[in-house]
mmCIF file of C-alpha atoms in Angstrom:
data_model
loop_
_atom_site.group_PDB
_atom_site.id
_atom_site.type_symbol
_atom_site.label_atom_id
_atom_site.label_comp_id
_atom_site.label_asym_id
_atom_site.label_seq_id
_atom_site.Cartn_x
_atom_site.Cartn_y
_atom_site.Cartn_z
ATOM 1 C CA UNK W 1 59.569 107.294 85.041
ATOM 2 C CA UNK W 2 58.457 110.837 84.715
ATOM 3 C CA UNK W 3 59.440 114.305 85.703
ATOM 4 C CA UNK W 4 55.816 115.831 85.130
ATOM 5 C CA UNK W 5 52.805 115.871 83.036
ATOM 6 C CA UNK W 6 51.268 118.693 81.735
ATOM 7 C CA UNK W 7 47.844 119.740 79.002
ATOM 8 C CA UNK W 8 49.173 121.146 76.048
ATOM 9 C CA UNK W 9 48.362 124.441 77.388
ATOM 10 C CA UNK W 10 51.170 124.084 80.252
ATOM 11 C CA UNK W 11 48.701 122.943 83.046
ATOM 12 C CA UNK W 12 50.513 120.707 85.567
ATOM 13 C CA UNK W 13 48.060 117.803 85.941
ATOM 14 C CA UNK W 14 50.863 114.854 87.602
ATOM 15 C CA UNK W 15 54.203 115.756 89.333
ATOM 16 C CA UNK W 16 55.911 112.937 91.361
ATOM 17 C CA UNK W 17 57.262 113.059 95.109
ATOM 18 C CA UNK W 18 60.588 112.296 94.806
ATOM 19 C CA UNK W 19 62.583 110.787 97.307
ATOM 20 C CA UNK W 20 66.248 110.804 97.405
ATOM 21 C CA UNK W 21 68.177 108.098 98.874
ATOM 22 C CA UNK W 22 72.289 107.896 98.786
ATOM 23 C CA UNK W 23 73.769 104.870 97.621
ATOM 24 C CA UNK W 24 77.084 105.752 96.624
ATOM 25 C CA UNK W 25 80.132 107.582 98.376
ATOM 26 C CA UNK W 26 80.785 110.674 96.328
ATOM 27 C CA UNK W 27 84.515 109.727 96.528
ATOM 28 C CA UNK W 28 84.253 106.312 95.600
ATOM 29 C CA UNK W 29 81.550 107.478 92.697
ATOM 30 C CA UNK W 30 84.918 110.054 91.444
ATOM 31 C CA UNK W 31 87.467 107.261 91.420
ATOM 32 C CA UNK W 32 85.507 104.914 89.386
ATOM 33 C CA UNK W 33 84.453 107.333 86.973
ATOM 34 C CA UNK W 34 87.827 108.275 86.563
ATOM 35 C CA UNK W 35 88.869 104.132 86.117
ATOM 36 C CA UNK W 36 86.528 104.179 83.178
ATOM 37 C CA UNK W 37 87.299 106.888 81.920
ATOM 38 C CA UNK W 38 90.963 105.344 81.334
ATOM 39 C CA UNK W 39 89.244 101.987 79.539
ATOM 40 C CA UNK W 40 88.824 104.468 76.779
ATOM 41 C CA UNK W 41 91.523 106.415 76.994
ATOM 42 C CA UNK W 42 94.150 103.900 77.375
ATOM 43 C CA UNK W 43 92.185 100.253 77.455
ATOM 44 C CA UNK W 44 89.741 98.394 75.035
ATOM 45 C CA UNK W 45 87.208 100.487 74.858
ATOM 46 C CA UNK W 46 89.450 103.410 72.735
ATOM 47 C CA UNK W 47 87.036 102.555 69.380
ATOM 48 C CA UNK W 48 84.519 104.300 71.488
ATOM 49 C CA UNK W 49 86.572 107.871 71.931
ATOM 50 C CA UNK W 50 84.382 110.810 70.741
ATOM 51 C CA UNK W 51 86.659 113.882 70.051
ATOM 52 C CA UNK W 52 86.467 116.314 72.144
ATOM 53 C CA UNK W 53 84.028 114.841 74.970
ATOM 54 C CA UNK W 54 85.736 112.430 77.950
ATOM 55 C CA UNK W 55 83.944 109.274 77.277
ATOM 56 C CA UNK W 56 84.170 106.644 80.097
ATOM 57 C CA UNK W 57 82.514 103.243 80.017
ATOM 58 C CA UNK W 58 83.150 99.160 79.924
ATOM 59 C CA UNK W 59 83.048 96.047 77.161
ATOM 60 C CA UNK W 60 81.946 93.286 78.066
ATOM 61 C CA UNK W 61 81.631 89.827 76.250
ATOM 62 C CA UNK W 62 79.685 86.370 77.160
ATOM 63 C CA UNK W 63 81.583 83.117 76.700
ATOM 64 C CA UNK W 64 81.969 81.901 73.012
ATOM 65 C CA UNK W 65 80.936 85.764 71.924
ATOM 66 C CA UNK W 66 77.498 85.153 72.295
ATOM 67 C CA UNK W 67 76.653 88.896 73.349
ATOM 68 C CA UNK W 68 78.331 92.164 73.436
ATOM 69 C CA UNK W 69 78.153 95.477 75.104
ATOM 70 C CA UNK W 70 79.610 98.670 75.744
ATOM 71 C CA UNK W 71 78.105 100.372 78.491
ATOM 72 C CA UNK W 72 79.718 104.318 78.557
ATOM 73 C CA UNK W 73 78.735 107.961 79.666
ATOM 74 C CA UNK W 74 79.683 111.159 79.110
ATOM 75 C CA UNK W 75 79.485 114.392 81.383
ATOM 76 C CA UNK W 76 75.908 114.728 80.069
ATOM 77 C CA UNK W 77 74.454 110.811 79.018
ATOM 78 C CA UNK W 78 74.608 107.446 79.606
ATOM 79 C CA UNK W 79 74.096 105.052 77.498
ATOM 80 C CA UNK W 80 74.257 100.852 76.811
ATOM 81 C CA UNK W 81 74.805 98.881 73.897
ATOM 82 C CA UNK W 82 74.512 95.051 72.997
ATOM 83 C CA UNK W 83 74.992 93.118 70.144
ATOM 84 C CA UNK W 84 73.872 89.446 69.800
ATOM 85 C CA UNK W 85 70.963 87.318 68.845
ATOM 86 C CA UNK W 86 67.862 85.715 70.543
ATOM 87 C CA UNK W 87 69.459 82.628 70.335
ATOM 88 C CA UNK W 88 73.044 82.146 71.416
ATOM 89 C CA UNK W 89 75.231 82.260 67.849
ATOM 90 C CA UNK W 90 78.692 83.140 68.193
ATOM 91 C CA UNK W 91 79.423 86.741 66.677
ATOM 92 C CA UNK W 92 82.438 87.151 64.353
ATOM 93 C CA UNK W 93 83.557 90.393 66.254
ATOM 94 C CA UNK W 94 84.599 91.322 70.023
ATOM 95 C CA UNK W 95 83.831 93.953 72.655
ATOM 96 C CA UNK W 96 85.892 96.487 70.942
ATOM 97 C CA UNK W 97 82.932 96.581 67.816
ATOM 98 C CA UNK W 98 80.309 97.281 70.308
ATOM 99 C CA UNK W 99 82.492 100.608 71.720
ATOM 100 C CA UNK W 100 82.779 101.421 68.550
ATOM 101 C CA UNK W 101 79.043 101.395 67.401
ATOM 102 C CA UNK W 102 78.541 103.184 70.945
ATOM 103 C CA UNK W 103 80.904 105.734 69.700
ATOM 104 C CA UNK W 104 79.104 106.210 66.271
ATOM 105 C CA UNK W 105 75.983 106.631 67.577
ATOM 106 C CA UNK W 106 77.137 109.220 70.463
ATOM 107 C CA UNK W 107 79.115 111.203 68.293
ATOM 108 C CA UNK W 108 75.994 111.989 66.355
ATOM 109 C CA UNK W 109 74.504 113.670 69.418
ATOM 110 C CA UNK W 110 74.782 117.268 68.578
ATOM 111 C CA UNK W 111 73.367 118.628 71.745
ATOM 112 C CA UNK W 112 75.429 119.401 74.431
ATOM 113 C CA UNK W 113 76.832 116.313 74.690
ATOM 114 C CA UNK W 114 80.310 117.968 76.011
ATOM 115 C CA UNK W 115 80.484 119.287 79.473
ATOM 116 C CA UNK W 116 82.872 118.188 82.230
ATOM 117 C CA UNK W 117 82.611 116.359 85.319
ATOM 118 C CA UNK W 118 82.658 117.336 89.132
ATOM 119 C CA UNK W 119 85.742 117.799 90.786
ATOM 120 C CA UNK W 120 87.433 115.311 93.167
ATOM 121 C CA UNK W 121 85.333 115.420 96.474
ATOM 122 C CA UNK W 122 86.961 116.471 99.746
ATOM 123 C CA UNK W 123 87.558 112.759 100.812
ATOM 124 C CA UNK W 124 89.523 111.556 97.789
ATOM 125 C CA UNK W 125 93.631 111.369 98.305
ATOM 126 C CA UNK W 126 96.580 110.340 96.335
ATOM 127 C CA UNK W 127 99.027 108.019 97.617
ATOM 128 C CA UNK W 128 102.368 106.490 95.361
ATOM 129 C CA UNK W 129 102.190 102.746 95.874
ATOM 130 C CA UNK W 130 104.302 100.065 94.821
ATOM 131 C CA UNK W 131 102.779 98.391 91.642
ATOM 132 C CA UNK W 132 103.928 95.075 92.669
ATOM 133 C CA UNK W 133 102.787 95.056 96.259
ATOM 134 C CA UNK W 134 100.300 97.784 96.521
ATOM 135 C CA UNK W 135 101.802 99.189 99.612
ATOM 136 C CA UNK W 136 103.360 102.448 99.657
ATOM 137 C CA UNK W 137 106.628 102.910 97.293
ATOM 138 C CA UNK W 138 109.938 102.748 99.287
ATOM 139 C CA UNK W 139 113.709 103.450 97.142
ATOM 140 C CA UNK W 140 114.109 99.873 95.975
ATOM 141 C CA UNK W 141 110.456 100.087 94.189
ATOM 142 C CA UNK W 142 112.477 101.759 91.388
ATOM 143 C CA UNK W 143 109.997 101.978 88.086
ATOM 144 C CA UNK W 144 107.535 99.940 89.795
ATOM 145 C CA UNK W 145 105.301 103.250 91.167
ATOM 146 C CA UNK W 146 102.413 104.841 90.261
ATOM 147 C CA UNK W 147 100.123 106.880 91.595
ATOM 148 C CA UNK W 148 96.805 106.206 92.849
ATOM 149 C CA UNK W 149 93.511 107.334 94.101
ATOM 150 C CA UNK W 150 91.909 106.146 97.231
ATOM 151 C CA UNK W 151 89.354 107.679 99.506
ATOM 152 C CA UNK W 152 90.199 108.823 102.609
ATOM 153 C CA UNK W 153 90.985 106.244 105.222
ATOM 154 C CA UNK W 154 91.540 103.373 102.562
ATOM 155 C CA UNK W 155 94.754 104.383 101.186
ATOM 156 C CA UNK W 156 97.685 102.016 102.133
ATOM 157 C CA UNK W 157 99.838 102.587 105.313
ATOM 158 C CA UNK W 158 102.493 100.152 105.152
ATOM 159 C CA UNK W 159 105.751 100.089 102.979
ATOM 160 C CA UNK W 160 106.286 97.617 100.354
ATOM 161 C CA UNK W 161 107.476 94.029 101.012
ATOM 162 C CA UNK W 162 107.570 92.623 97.755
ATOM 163 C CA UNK W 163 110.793 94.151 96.425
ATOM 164 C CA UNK W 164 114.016 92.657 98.510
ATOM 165 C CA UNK W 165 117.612 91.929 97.898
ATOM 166 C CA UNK W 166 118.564 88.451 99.099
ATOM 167 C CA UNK W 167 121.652 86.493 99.199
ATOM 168 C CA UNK W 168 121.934 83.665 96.426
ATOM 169 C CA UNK W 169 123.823 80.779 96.078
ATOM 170 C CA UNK W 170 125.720 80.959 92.579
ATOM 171 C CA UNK W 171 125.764 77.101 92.190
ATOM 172 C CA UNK W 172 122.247 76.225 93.071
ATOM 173 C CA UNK W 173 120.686 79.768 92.189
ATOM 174 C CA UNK W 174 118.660 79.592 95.322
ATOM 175 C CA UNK W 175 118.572 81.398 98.591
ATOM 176 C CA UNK W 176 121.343 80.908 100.363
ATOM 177 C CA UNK W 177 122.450 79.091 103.479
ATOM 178 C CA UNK W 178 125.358 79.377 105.940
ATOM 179 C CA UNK W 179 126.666 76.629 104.287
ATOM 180 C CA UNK W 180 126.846 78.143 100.446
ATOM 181 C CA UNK W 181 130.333 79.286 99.996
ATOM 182 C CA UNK W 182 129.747 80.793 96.130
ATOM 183 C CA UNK W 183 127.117 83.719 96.835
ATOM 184 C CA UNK W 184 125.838 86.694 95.243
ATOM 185 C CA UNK W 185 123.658 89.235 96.489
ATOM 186 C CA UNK W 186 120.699 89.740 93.500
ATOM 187 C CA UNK W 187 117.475 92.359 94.144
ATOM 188 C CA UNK W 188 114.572 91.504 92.547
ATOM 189 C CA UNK W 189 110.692 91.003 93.518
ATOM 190 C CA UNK W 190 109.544 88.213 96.081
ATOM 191 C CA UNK W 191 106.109 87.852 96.775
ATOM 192 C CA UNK W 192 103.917 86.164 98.908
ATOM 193 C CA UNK W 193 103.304 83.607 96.597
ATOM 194 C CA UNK W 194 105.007 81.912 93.739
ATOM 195 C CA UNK W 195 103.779 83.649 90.369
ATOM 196 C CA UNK W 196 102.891 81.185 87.314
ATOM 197 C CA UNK W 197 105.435 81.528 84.956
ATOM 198 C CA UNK W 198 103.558 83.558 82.473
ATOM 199 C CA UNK W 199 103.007 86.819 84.466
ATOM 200 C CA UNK W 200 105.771 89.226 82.534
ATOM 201 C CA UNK W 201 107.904 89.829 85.214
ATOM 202 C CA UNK W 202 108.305 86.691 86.138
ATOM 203 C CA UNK W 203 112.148 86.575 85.662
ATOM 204 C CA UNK W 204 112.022 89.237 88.287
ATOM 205 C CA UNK W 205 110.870 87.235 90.878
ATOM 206 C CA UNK W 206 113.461 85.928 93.843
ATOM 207 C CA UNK W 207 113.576 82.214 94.208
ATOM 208 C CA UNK W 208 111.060 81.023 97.403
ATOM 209 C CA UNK W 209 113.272 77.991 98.353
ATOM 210 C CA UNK W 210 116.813 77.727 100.332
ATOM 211 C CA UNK W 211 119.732 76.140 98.638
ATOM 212 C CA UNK W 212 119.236 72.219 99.658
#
């Protein structure tokens, strides 16, 4: 791991052949630095924020908090962090302690640690999808939009399913049949599967079954 080696009077004596090999689309290299980038802007890893400079970058914990890291960049370094011990003893603090100690020490770089990073390649499009569904946004998706990146070619081309308006029997509070006199028609989300009762928009959901 060397660029070259010289005498102390500037005489090259070692310079490597270097061979350059691509690994990574450009476009899909853009989007994820731009996902990390928004762990520290709007996820976990905000104790690692240096003002001024974009800082992307990830926590991560082992089970029980044995270990933990914040891995992060800038336009102009890279650098990884861990906390823990030789032997596995749970740590009194989470992730979130490591991004900050990451920040710390970053911040104290004083040269040219700013800088910005390259503009979105050719191949990388927006689309506004459905949040719920990840298909493209139709009218009844409401709120539930955002938009996203995606590289060209991998960017949704269907409209979204997930978001319906069904008929429901009043008395049962199920989906209706011919035979349900007492019916209301109620819009909500229905998706391919039935959510556990936990996920927060659960009370959203459509029921899955027919009024028996």
């Amino acid at each position: 791991c060397y660029t070259k080696v010289t005498t102390r009077n500037g005489d090259l004596l070692l310079q490597p052949v270097v061979e350059e090999t691509k690994v990574l689309d450009p476009g899909v290299a853009w989007i994820m630095t731009d996902v990390l980038r928004t762990v520290v802007s709007e996820g976990i890893g905000r104790p690692a924020a240096i003002s001024g400079v974009s800082v992307g970058g990830k926590t991560g914990t082992t089970d029980q908090e044995y270990d933990i890291w914040f891995c992060g960049f800038t336009p102009s370094y890279s650098a990884a962090l861990w906390i823990g011990n030789d032997v596995n003893i749970s740590l009194s603090q989470y992730s979130s302690a490591a991004a900050s100690l990451w920040g710390s020490v970053m911040s104290q770089i004083n040269a040219n640690y700013g800088g910005s990073y390259p503009a979105a390649p050719s191949n990388v499009v927006t689309a506004t999808i459905d949040t719920k569904s990840g298909l493209l946004a139709t009218a009844a998706s409401g709120k539930d939009t955002r938009t996203e990146y995606f590289t060209s070619g991998t960017q949704p081309t269907e409209s979204d399913t997930a978001h319906k308006t069904a008929d429901i029997c009043k008395d049962s509070g199920y989906l209706a049949t011919p035979s349900c006199t007492n019916i209301e028609k109620k819009s909500g989300i229905m998706r391919p599967y039935i959510p556990n009762t936990k996920v927060g928009d659960y009370k959203l959901e459509l029921p899955h079954y027919y009024c028996n």
